[in-house]
Tab-separated table of C-alpha atoms in Angstrom:
chain	number	residue	atom	x	y	z
N	1	MET	CA	176.641	50.417	143.587
N	2	VAL	CA	176.411	47.166	145.192
N	3	GLN	CA	179.854	44.383	144.314
N	4	ILE	CA	179.072	40.786	145.342
N	5	THR	CA	182.213	39.823	146.584
N	6	ALA	CA	184.403	36.817	148.581
N	7	MET	CA	187.061	39.215	149.087
N	8	THR	CA	185.698	41.547	151.711
N	9	MET	CA	188.616	42.439	152.374
N	10	VAL	CA	189.595	44.259	149.115
N	11	GLY	CA	186.311	45.949	148.351
N	12	LYS	CA	186.478	47.598	151.902
N	13	GLN	CA	190.524	48.804	150.876
N	14	THR	CA	189.268	49.678	147.268
N	15	ARG	CA	186.161	52.033	149.131
N	16	ALA	CA	183.644	49.867	147.115
N	17	ASN	CA	180.712	51.650	149.199
N	18	ARG	CA	177.471	48.046	150.295
N	19	ILE	CA	179.983	44.751	149.623
N	20	VAL	CA	178.128	41.154	149.122
N	21	ALA	CA	179.816	37.934	151.547
N	22	GLY	CA	179.696	35.181	148.538
N	23	THR	CA	181.126	31.879	149.512
N	24	SER	CA	184.073	31.632	148.193
N	25	VAL	CA	186.900	32.732	144.603
N	26	PRO	CA	185.980	31.242	142.384
N	27	HIS	CA	182.109	30.986	142.690
N	28	PRO	CA	181.066	34.109	144.389
N	29	CYS	CA	177.131	33.419	144.004
N	30	GLY	CA	177.016	29.305	145.105
N	31	ASP	CA	179.008	27.026	145.474
N	32	PRO	CA	178.362	24.175	142.469
N	33	SER	CA	179.467	21.398	144.467
N	34	ALA	CA	176.053	21.764	147.168
N	35	PRO	CA	172.758	19.727	146.546
N	36	PRO	CA	170.857	21.714	143.652
N	37	ASP	CA	168.335	22.097	145.407
N	38	ALA	CA	170.815	23.640	148.633
N	39	ASP	CA	172.627	26.494	145.916
N	40	ARG	CA	169.635	27.782	144.297
N	41	ALA	CA	168.628	28.653	148.122
N	42	LEU	CA	172.235	30.054	148.518
N	43	ARG	CA	172.144	32.120	145.043
N	44	LYS	CA	168.723	34.104	145.820
N	45	GLU	CA	169.866	34.622	149.459
N	46	ILE	CA	172.447	36.058	148.131
N	47	VAL	CA	171.204	38.424	144.973
N	48	ARG	CA	168.240	38.915	147.771
N	49	THR	CA	170.026	40.838	150.421
N	50	ALA	CA	172.320	41.905	147.132
N	51	LEU	CA	169.268	44.220	146.060
N	52	GLU	CA	167.775	45.245	148.881
N	53	VAL	CA	171.414	46.769	150.226
N	54	LEU	CA	171.348	48.147	147.028
N	55	GLN	CA	168.781	50.323	148.878
N	56	THR	CA	170.692	50.807	151.681
N	57	ASP	CA	172.326	53.649	152.769
N	58	VAL	CA	175.774	53.736	153.615
N	59	GLU	CA	178.800	56.200	155.159
N	60	GLN	CA	181.577	54.063	154.226
N	61	PRO	CA	183.050	51.264	152.728
N	62	THR	CA	179.994	47.609	154.643
N	63	VAL	CA	180.101	44.628	154.192
N	64	PHE	CA	177.218	42.752	154.813
N	65	THR	CA	176.256	38.898	155.419
N	66	PRO	CA	174.287	36.706	153.013
N	67	LYS	CA	172.184	34.396	155.682
N	68	ILE	CA	174.355	31.965	154.446
N	69	THR	CA	175.871	28.949	156.121
N	70	PHE	CA	178.937	26.785	153.538
N	71	THR	CA	180.861	24.859	154.808
N	72	ALA	CA	184.316	27.111	153.506
N	73	LYS	CA	187.629	25.686	151.242
S	1	MET	CA	221.028	16.421	160.394
S	2	LYS	CA	223.583	17.272	158.705
S	3	LEU	CA	224.277	17.089	154.681
S	4	GLU	CA	227.535	17.685	152.848
S	5	LEU	CA	225.607	19.256	149.250
S	6	ILE	CA	229.069	18.330	146.957
S	7	THR	CA	229.350	20.863	143.985
S	8	TYR	CA	230.624	20.120	140.494
S	9	PRO	CA	231.016	22.408	138.726
S	10	VAL	CA	230.459	22.944	134.536
S	11	LYS	CA	232.243	24.865	132.547
S	12	ASN	CA	231.335	22.198	128.946
S	13	VAL	CA	229.325	20.005	127.941
S	14	GLU	CA	230.237	17.596	125.251
S	15	PHE	CA	228.088	14.357	123.712
S	16	GLY	CA	229.901	11.288	123.729
S	17	ARG	CA	230.579	7.413	123.698
S	18	LEU	CA	230.335	7.032	127.605
S	19	THR	CA	228.402	9.747	130.331
S	20	SER	CA	231.447	11.461	132.199
S	21	TYR	CA	232.582	13.715	134.007
S	22	LYS	CA	236.013	14.855	134.694
S	23	ASN	CA	238.395	18.214	135.363
S	24	GLY	CA	234.786	20.671	134.196
S	25	ILE	CA	234.140	18.060	131.362
S	26	LEU	CA	231.087	16.857	131.922
S	27	LYS	CA	230.101	13.999	129.116
S	28	VAL	CA	226.791	12.916	128.406
S	29	ASP	CA	225.704	9.573	125.720
S	30	LYS	CA	223.779	10.567	123.851
S	31	GLU	CA	221.817	6.815	123.630
S	32	GLU	CA	222.208	5.588	127.367
S	33	LEU	CA	220.327	8.756	128.105
S	34	LYS	CA	217.368	8.007	124.533
S	35	LYS	CA	216.970	4.223	126.135
S	36	LEU	CA	216.310	5.056	130.269
S	37	VAL	CA	213.851	8.383	128.652
S	38	LEU	CA	212.149	5.022	126.636
S	39	GLU	CA	211.821	3.974	129.532
S	40	ASP	CA	208.701	5.396	130.578
S	41	GLU	CA	205.883	3.355	127.562
S	42	ARG	CA	204.176	7.181	128.005
S	43	ILE	CA	207.656	8.885	126.136
S	44	VAL	CA	207.113	7.899	122.143
S	45	SER	CA	210.432	10.189	121.461
S	46	VAL	CA	213.012	11.690	123.038
S	47	ASP	CA	215.580	14.438	122.123
S	48	LEU	CA	218.688	15.298	123.228
S	49	ASP	CA	220.267	18.724	123.005
S	50	VAL	CA	222.532	20.852	124.666
S	51	ALA	CA	222.047	24.579	124.529
S	52	PHE	CA	224.602	27.428	125.882
S	53	PRO	CA	224.252	30.622	127.593
S	54	GLY	CA	225.934	33.960	125.287
S	55	GLU	CA	224.704	31.327	121.857
S	56	GLN	CA	221.787	32.431	119.307
S	57	THR	CA	219.162	29.532	121.180
S	58	ARG	CA	215.901	29.924	121.986
S	59	ILE	CA	214.232	26.878	123.903
S	60	VAL	CA	210.418	26.512	123.714
S	61	ASN	CA	208.232	24.568	124.610
S	62	VAL	CA	209.647	24.262	127.568
S	63	ARG	CA	207.920	22.386	130.731
S	64	ASP	CA	210.922	22.217	133.642
S	65	MET	CA	213.824	22.307	134.961
S	66	VAL	CA	215.780	20.199	137.565
S	67	GLU	CA	219.658	20.460	138.190
S	68	PRO	CA	221.543	16.993	138.042
S	69	ARG	CA	222.097	15.467	142.289
S	70	VAL	CA	222.816	12.360	143.413
S	71	LYS	CA	222.571	11.502	146.889
S	72	VAL	CA	225.896	9.509	147.941
S	73	SER	CA	225.432	8.697	151.195
S	74	GLY	CA	222.558	9.359	153.531
S	75	PRO	CA	219.492	7.956	153.831
S	76	GLY	CA	217.101	8.010	151.364
S	77	GLY	CA	217.432	9.746	147.133
S	78	VAL	CA	217.062	13.349	145.574
S	79	PHE	CA	213.770	13.309	144.174
S	80	PRO	CA	212.441	11.498	146.654
S	81	GLY	CA	208.284	10.329	145.717
S	82	ILE	CA	209.324	10.723	142.606
S	83	ILE	CA	212.410	8.150	141.443
S	84	ALA	CA	214.055	7.327	145.294
S	85	PRO	CA	211.349	6.231	147.894
S	86	VAL	CA	209.086	8.047	150.441
S	87	GLN	CA	211.618	8.692	153.622
S	88	THR	CA	213.158	11.756	155.115
S	89	VAL	CA	215.763	13.369	152.598
S	90	GLY	CA	218.606	16.077	154.493
S	91	GLU	CA	220.800	14.294	155.922
S	92	GLY	CA	224.660	12.687	154.911
S	93	ARG	CA	226.736	13.531	151.198
S	94	THR	CA	224.706	14.644	148.367
S	95	HIS	CA	226.823	15.394	144.883
S	96	ARG	CA	225.669	18.353	142.235
S	97	LEU	CA	226.656	19.467	139.115
S	98	SER	CA	226.761	23.220	138.804
S	99	GLY	CA	226.146	26.045	136.110
S	100	VAL	CA	223.855	23.759	134.645
S	101	THR	CA	220.314	22.647	134.118
S	102	VAL	CA	218.153	19.085	133.151
S	103	THR	CA	215.691	20.719	130.767
S	104	ALA	CA	212.150	18.739	129.432
S	105	SER	CA	210.843	20.492	126.335
S	106	ALA	CA	208.412	18.654	125.975
S	107	LYS	CA	204.842	18.108	123.952
S	108	MET	CA	201.232	16.480	124.913
S	109	THR	CA	197.354	16.762	124.549
S	110	PRO	CA	195.985	18.553	126.310
S	111	THR	CA	192.678	17.302	127.657
S	112	ILE	CA	191.836	20.365	129.267
S	113	MET	CA	191.494	23.535	127.490
S	114	SER	CA	191.366	26.584	129.306
S	115	GLY	CA	191.849	28.026	132.926
S	116	THR	CA	195.030	28.281	135.306
S	117	ALA	CA	194.308	24.188	135.770
S	118	ALA	CA	196.064	23.694	131.963
S	119	GLN	CA	199.185	22.931	130.869
S	120	ASP	CA	201.060	25.795	129.564
S	121	THR	CA	205.245	26.448	128.778
S	122	ALA	CA	207.117	29.278	129.101
S	123	ILE	CA	211.082	30.304	126.087
S	124	LEU	CA	214.598	30.495	127.344
S	125	ASP	CA	217.231	32.105	125.306
S	126	MET	CA	219.921	32.093	125.359
S	127	TRP	CA	221.212	34.763	124.616
S	128	GLY	CA	220.293	38.944	123.958
S	129	PRO	CA	217.105	40.854	126.646
S	130	GLY	CA	215.335	36.899	127.352
S	131	ALA	CA	218.478	35.760	128.918
S	132	GLN	CA	219.067	39.140	131.078
S	133	LEU	CA	215.631	38.434	133.526
S	134	ALA	CA	217.392	34.531	135.182
S	135	PRO	CA	219.988	32.647	136.114
S	136	LEU	CA	218.748	29.927	134.131
S	137	SER	CA	219.493	31.681	130.718
S	138	SER	CA	223.319	31.386	132.654
S	139	LEU	CA	222.630	27.301	132.704
S	140	ILE	CA	224.364	25.279	130.118
S	141	ASN	CA	220.176	23.600	129.056
S	142	ILE	CA	221.095	20.305	128.506
S	143	VAL	CA	217.570	19.815	126.926
S	144	LEU	CA	215.267	16.626	126.585
S	145	VAL	CA	212.641	17.361	123.277
S	146	LEU	CA	209.924	15.347	124.640
S	147	ARG	CA	206.986	13.728	122.828
S	148	LEU	CA	203.696	11.776	125.007
S	149	ALA	CA	201.826	9.312	123.864
S	150	ASP	CA	198.447	10.601	122.506
S	151	THR	CA	196.156	9.040	125.209
S	152	VAL	CA	198.140	10.587	127.893
S	153	SER	CA	196.805	11.714	130.462
S	154	GLU	CA	197.488	15.861	132.847
S	155	LEU	CA	198.577	14.334	135.674
S	156	ASP	CA	200.673	10.923	134.151
S	157	THR	CA	201.839	13.696	131.380
S	158	HIS	CA	203.171	15.569	134.786
S	159	ALA	CA	204.398	13.110	135.677
S	160	ALA	CA	206.530	10.952	133.054
S	161	ILE	CA	207.666	14.329	131.923
S	162	ILE	CA	209.303	14.649	136.253
S	163	THR	CA	210.242	11.303	136.019
S	164	ALA	CA	212.239	11.457	133.253
S	165	GLU	CA	213.984	14.633	133.685
S	166	CYS	CA	215.271	13.617	137.380
S	167	LYS	CA	216.317	10.098	136.380
S	168	VAL	CA	218.809	11.913	133.501
S	169	ALA	CA	218.923	14.731	136.292
S	170	LYS	CA	220.157	11.617	138.548
S	171	ARG	CA	221.753	9.528	135.378
S	172	LEU	CA	224.492	12.937	135.429
S	173	ALA	CA	225.527	13.401	138.676
S	174	GLU	CA	226.252	10.351	139.094
S	175	THR	CA	229.355	10.513	137.525
S	176	THR	CA	230.810	12.216	140.141
S	177	VAL	CA	230.112	9.253	142.878
S	178	GLU	CA	233.464	8.650	142.561
S	179	ILE	CA	235.380	11.648	142.746
S	180	PRO	CA	237.102	12.552	145.728
S	181	PRO	CA	235.474	16.458	146.696
S	182	GLN	CA	237.399	19.678	146.336
S	183	ASN	CA	234.208	22.635	146.756
S	184	MET	CA	232.059	20.921	149.991
S	185	GLU	CA	229.208	22.904	152.133
S	186	VAL	CA	227.974	21.641	154.640
S	187	PHE	CA	224.538	22.450	155.978
S	188	GLU	CA	222.985	21.750	159.558
S	189	LEU	CA	220.830	23.688	162.103
S	190	HIS	CA	222.998	22.760	165.557
S	191	GLU	CA	223.183	25.165	168.364
S	192	VAL	CA	224.170	28.521	167.825
S	193	SER	CA	224.699	31.288	170.596
S	194	PRO	CA	221.310	32.092	172.432
S	195	SER	CA	221.744	35.912	171.163
S	196	LEU	CA	221.337	35.723	167.227
S	197	PRO	CA	217.924	36.230	166.255
S	198	ARG	CA	215.838	33.383	165.691
S	199	VAL	CA	215.081	33.182	162.444
S	200	VAL	CA	211.894	30.965	160.300
S	201	TYR	CA	211.463	31.120	156.619
S	202	ILE	CA	207.165	30.918	155.310
S	203	VAL	CA	207.860	29.942	151.633
S	204	GLY	CA	204.517	30.614	150.625
S	205	PHE	CA	203.263	28.805	147.099
S	206	MET	CA	200.083	29.305	145.331
S	207	THR	CA	198.495	26.040	144.682
S	208	ASN	CA	195.659	24.287	142.621
S	209	TRP	CA	193.005	22.481	144.308
S	210	HIS	CA	190.858	21.754	141.207
S	211	ALA	CA	194.284	20.959	138.259
S	212	PRO	CA	195.435	17.539	138.172
S	213	HIS	CA	198.488	18.472	140.001
S	214	SER	CA	197.890	21.069	142.536
S	215	ALA	CA	202.046	22.587	141.313
S	216	VAL	CA	203.792	22.344	144.493
S	217	ALA	CA	204.336	19.218	145.702
S	218	TYR	CA	206.198	17.379	149.121
S	219	TYR	CA	207.641	14.484	148.425
S	220	GLY	CA	205.657	13.482	144.895
S	221	LEU	CA	202.556	14.202	146.883
S	222	PRO	CA	200.617	17.108	144.958
S	223	VAL	CA	200.619	20.268	148.250
S	224	ARG	CA	196.916	21.031	148.181
S	225	GLU	CA	193.982	21.926	151.349
S	226	SER	CA	196.622	21.158	153.403
S	227	LEU	CA	197.342	23.891	156.157
S	228	PRO	CA	201.417	24.555	157.211
S	229	THR	CA	203.635	22.073	157.274
S	230	PHE	CA	207.488	22.679	159.113
S	231	VAL	CA	209.664	21.114	157.060
S	232	HIS	CA	214.253	21.154	156.835
S	233	PRO	CA	216.656	23.061	154.983
S	234	ASN	CA	217.527	20.228	153.588
S	235	GLU	CA	214.785	19.005	152.595
S	236	PHE	CA	214.829	20.740	149.234
S	237	LEU	CA	218.522	21.219	148.839
S	238	ASP	CA	217.277	16.764	147.373
S	239	GLY	CA	214.664	17.659	145.800
S	240	ALA	CA	212.551	17.066	147.702
S	241	LEU	CA	209.740	19.925	146.830
S	242	THR	CA	209.306	19.814	143.476
S	243	ALA	CA	206.755	21.487	140.979
S	244	ASP	CA	204.366	20.506	137.949
S	245	ALA	CA	205.835	20.036	134.785
S	246	ARG	CA	202.987	20.525	132.731
S	247	LYS	CA	203.678	24.444	133.310
S	248	GLY	CA	206.578	26.267	132.710
S	249	ILE	CA	206.109	29.596	133.003
S	250	SER	CA	207.380	30.781	135.702
S	251	SER	CA	203.562	32.148	137.521
S	252	TYR	CA	205.099	29.288	139.655
S	253	ALA	CA	208.857	28.223	140.166
S	254	ARG	CA	210.465	25.046	138.298
S	255	THR	CA	211.882	22.141	139.768
S	256	TRP	CA	215.115	23.597	139.905
S	257	GLN	CA	214.610	26.315	140.995
S	258	TRP	CA	212.787	24.312	144.756
S	259	MET	CA	216.462	22.703	144.630
S	260	ASN	CA	218.231	25.713	144.070
S	261	ASN	CA	215.582	28.753	146.441
S	262	PRO	CA	218.091	31.453	147.346
S	263	VAL	CA	216.638	32.447	150.663
S	264	VAL	CA	217.034	29.096	151.889
S	265	PHE	CA	220.961	28.845	150.761
S	266	LYS	CA	221.336	32.348	152.850
S	267	LEU	CA	219.138	32.112	155.812
S	268	LEU	CA	221.053	28.757	156.582
S	269	ARG	CA	224.703	29.983	155.668
S	270	GLU	CA	224.364	33.060	157.823
S	271	HIS	CA	222.362	30.254	160.396
S	272	GLY	CA	225.244	30.825	163.531
S	273	LYS	CA	226.756	33.870	162.239
S	274	ARG	CA	223.690	36.410	162.170
S	275	LEU	CA	221.868	34.423	163.144
S	276	ASN	CA	220.059	31.520	164.792
S	277	PHE	CA	217.882	29.800	161.138
S	278	LEU	CA	215.120	27.917	162.290
S	279	GLY	CA	212.838	26.184	159.781
S	280	VAL	CA	211.208	26.173	156.887
S	281	ILE	CA	207.237	27.592	157.636
S	282	VAL	CA	205.876	25.768	153.999
S	283	GLN	CA	202.842	26.956	153.732
S	284	ARG	CA	200.169	26.498	151.355
S	285	THR	CA	197.990	29.794	149.682
S	286	ARG	CA	195.358	30.516	147.389
S	287	PHE	CA	192.679	29.565	150.069
S	288	GLU	CA	189.071	30.660	148.413
S	289	ALA	CA	187.504	31.992	150.456
S	290	GLU	CA	188.362	34.779	153.138
S	291	HIS	CA	187.805	32.620	155.998
S	292	GLY	CA	190.624	29.332	154.964
S	293	LYS	CA	193.051	32.487	154.892
S	294	LEU	CA	192.508	34.056	157.602
S	295	VAL	CA	193.019	29.875	158.976
S	296	SER	CA	196.421	29.873	156.473
S	297	ALA	CA	197.872	32.786	157.848
S	298	ALA	CA	196.626	31.917	161.405
S	299	ALA	CA	198.574	28.261	161.721
S	300	ALA	CA	201.758	30.074	160.193
S	301	SER	CA	202.252	32.814	162.630
S	302	GLN	CA	201.131	30.455	165.449
S	303	MET	CA	204.310	27.531	164.280
S	304	ALA	CA	206.150	31.000	163.193
S	305	ARG	CA	205.206	31.825	167.657
S	306	LEU	CA	205.942	28.209	168.778
S	307	LEU	CA	209.491	27.964	167.084
S	308	GLY	CA	210.570	30.321	169.316
S	309	ALA	CA	211.077	33.296	166.426
S	310	ASP	CA	211.787	36.725	166.908
S	311	GLY	CA	211.617	37.816	163.363
S	312	ALA	CA	210.192	35.709	159.559
S	313	PHE	CA	211.124	36.257	156.039
S	314	ILE	CA	208.068	35.780	153.771
S	315	THR	CA	207.881	35.467	149.659
S	316	ARG	CA	205.233	33.964	147.754
S	317	THR	CA	204.516	32.642	143.645
S	318	THR	CA	201.896	33.178	141.495
S	319	ALA	CA	200.624	36.347	140.443
S	320	SER	CA	197.028	36.155	141.964
S	321	GLY	CA	195.902	38.956	143.865
S	322	ALA	CA	193.478	36.640	145.166
S	323	ASN	CA	196.999	33.940	146.784
S	324	PHE	CA	198.132	37.785	147.765
S	325	VAL	CA	196.094	38.657	150.138
S	326	ASP	CA	196.380	35.057	152.410
S	327	VAL	CA	199.764	36.345	151.365
S	328	MET	CA	199.343	39.706	153.070
S	329	LEU	CA	197.225	38.346	156.363
S	330	THR	CA	200.942	35.968	157.035
S	331	VAL	CA	202.493	39.449	157.136
S	332	GLN	CA	199.865	40.730	159.888
S	333	ALA	CA	199.548	37.620	161.207
S	334	CYS	CA	202.966	37.230	162.574
S	335	GLU	CA	203.517	40.881	163.951
S	336	GLN	CA	200.713	40.682	165.642
S	337	LYS	CA	201.853	38.002	167.548
S	338	GLY	CA	205.127	40.160	167.906
S	339	ILE	CA	207.061	38.768	165.065
S	340	LYS	CA	208.665	41.490	163.356
S	341	THR	CA	208.347	39.750	158.922
S	342	VAL	CA	209.750	40.982	155.551
S	343	LEU	CA	208.003	40.181	152.597
S	344	LEU	CA	210.054	39.800	148.998
S	345	GLY	CA	207.977	39.085	146.078
S	346	PRO	CA	207.117	41.016	142.912
S	347	GLU	CA	204.897	43.744	141.906
S	348	TRP	CA	202.120	43.977	139.353
S	349	GLY	CA	202.232	47.505	138.413
S	350	GLY	CA	200.322	47.207	134.943
S	351	LYS	CA	203.016	47.257	131.655
S	352	ASP	CA	203.786	51.304	132.211
S	353	GLY	CA	204.482	50.239	136.060
S	354	SER	CA	201.075	53.387	136.746
S	355	GLU	CA	199.524	50.427	138.497
S	356	LEU	CA	197.978	48.977	141.223
S	357	PRO	CA	201.961	47.939	142.517
S	358	LEU	CA	200.345	45.609	145.000
S	359	VAL	CA	196.559	44.461	144.910
S	360	PHE	CA	195.814	44.101	148.647
S	361	TYR	CA	198.119	45.475	151.810
S	362	VAL	CA	198.714	45.309	155.542
S	363	PRO	CA	199.630	48.044	157.365
S	364	GLU	CA	201.350	45.756	159.512
S	365	ALA	CA	203.654	45.964	156.473
S	366	THR	CA	206.238	47.965	156.848
S	367	ALA	CA	209.281	46.055	155.736
S	368	MET	CA	208.690	44.672	152.077
S	369	VAL	CA	211.926	44.899	149.242
S	370	SER	CA	210.734	44.681	145.837
S	371	THR	CA	212.536	41.853	143.068
S	372	GLY	CA	210.055	44.496	140.374
S	373	SER	CA	207.693	44.267	138.192
S	374	THR	CA	206.187	41.384	136.839
S	375	ASP	CA	204.062	43.081	134.199
S	376	ARG	CA	206.984	44.493	131.413
S	377	GLU	CA	208.232	43.064	128.278
S	378	THR	CA	210.522	42.350	125.952
S	379	LYS	CA	211.211	42.227	123.091
S	380	MET	CA	213.808	39.617	121.908
S	381	PRO	CA	215.546	38.993	118.547
S	382	ALA	CA	214.448	36.495	116.166
S	383	PRO	CA	216.965	33.336	117.030
S	384	SER	CA	219.115	31.260	114.749
S	385	LYS	CA	218.544	28.193	116.085
S	386	VAL	CA	215.130	26.966	117.747
S	387	ILE	CA	215.544	24.340	120.097
S	388	GLY	CA	211.967	21.644	121.156
S	389	MET	CA	210.095	22.503	117.722
S	390	ALA	CA	210.892	18.815	116.293
S	391	GLU	CA	208.748	18.833	112.950
S	392	ASP	CA	206.261	22.302	113.779
S	393	LYS	CA	206.241	25.612	113.117
S	394	LEU	CA	204.644	27.316	115.456
S	395	VAL	CA	204.800	26.478	119.306
S	396	GLN	CA	201.104	28.465	121.828
S	397	LEU	CA	202.785	29.179	125.328
S	398	VAL	CA	198.906	28.300	126.752
S	399	LEU	CA	196.358	27.423	125.136
S	400	GLY	CA	193.361	30.416	123.776
S	401	ASN	CA	196.590	32.491	123.139
S	402	ALA	CA	197.590	32.795	119.349
S	403	PRO	CA	199.965	30.907	118.451
S	404	PHE	CA	203.462	32.331	116.693
S	405	SER	CA	206.655	30.703	114.379
S	406	PRO	CA	209.315	31.019	117.640
S	407	TRP	CA	211.786	31.806	114.498
S	408	SER	CA	211.809	35.577	115.164
S	409	GLU	CA	211.476	38.252	116.898
S	410	ILE	CA	208.616	38.086	119.414
S	411	THR	CA	207.919	40.204	122.550
S	412	LEU	CA	206.618	38.607	125.746
S	413	ASP	CA	205.580	39.281	129.588
S	414	ASP	CA	207.458	37.550	131.676
S	415	TYR	CA	204.974	34.767	132.917
S	416	SER	CA	206.148	33.450	129.314
S	417	ILE	CA	209.877	33.729	129.836
S	418	ALA	CA	211.347	30.461	131.721
S	419	GLY	CA	212.220	31.596	134.981
S	420	ALA	CA	211.627	35.276	135.082
S	421	SER	CA	209.203	36.422	137.373
S	422	ASP	CA	210.873	36.497	141.165
S	423	TRP	CA	209.629	35.158	143.458
S	424	TRP	CA	212.712	34.469	145.334
S	425	GLY	CA	215.638	37.403	145.295
S	426	GLU	CA	217.714	35.428	142.327
S	427	ASN	CA	217.311	37.455	139.535
S	428	TYR	CA	219.192	40.129	137.706
S	429	PHE	CA	217.131	43.093	138.849
S	430	THR	CA	219.059	45.655	140.431
S	431	ARG	CA	217.541	46.883	144.001
S	432	LYS	CA	217.573	50.602	145.884
S	433	ALA	CA	216.369	51.989	149.008
S	434	TYR	CA	214.366	54.305	149.547
């Protein structure tokens, strides 16, 4: 299982095994305020990371950060 | 900054021909106040009613309430940025009518049809199990039953309601201007013995950046993405902090509660006795990514450290879990800077108390005061009078929920009952120390 969340600290505390850092609480998988192309690239990278992480063995709750840049809200 | 707050207790409210206050009797000229409210073209109709503690009355469509206050001397006026110029308040002399509230019950035509930005309403019972939850039921409620014009926007709805209740509240308090003070309290953060512990109050509150009004305003300006702001506690007493008047549910503090925040009052009264009250850090919480949450926590704790605080009293509003993360991170950041913290507020826990009480915690949070659960439900018997219905048969609390008849027995959670969620320790639950 993999959890995509903007609140990785809560993910760790609830002991999710694989946690992927999302963009924000209301939009974990993208940024609707970004231009459509940038939003699409962002979504793709987050989901790609999640699929990759699904195939990764972990020993304890582990946070994975997609290779993305975005402005924090 | 010295504020003299003079209290005029109200024991009874009567409708009469001249608005006046004498020996605890507040006489209210209905027609005068209606005219005052109808100066605003956004409001198409207004009626006035009064509900007394203990009587079998249910108030519906409850949006907001304020305590009657008026500035008698000193800079600015009460409710700055709403009915007075934006000028720093908290100095001079302010009169208040205690034991009474101006309550706005309003019907509007919503344009936001779902989500946290939408308007909502609460119920207030004056008797029975509902009245045992919140101090608002122990006040004489002077209710403004308002109907907004269909074309009024969501933000203008807020503006019309809060302006109406503030104008009426100020007018009622003006009846005391000529009456010599009997009950005066003086609030000042004067110099005190250096041996007293230095304490700051961090009042965290959730705001909605995407809503027409963010939920909390400072001098009438909705607080949005801001970082913590430093405020004198006296500013609270003159109505510098106010609510979104479209949202009645008790997830958010009402304006009456902002004016009567029990933590602010307690710390002011203990200043120079048991502690040195440094002031209030007003902290917007529920940033939408961890970055914002961490920055807000760092900024609030840094402000406390630069003020030389030994201790911080921390509270929050709303049941939002994302919001609570910011609050816990603030506890952690303060403790890591050597500032001892106490966190006060309600738990979750589910209807029967068997669920997780806190959605997030930090090991540094070692001193917490619980004000009970926000998830409980209360069964409230049928009333003999309902205020705020006009010609309607049903009421709706939150858009999307089923409308129901307020004339029947109802079972509601704390959020749906005005003031029932206890964010600041003002309600009636008994605490037990473990």
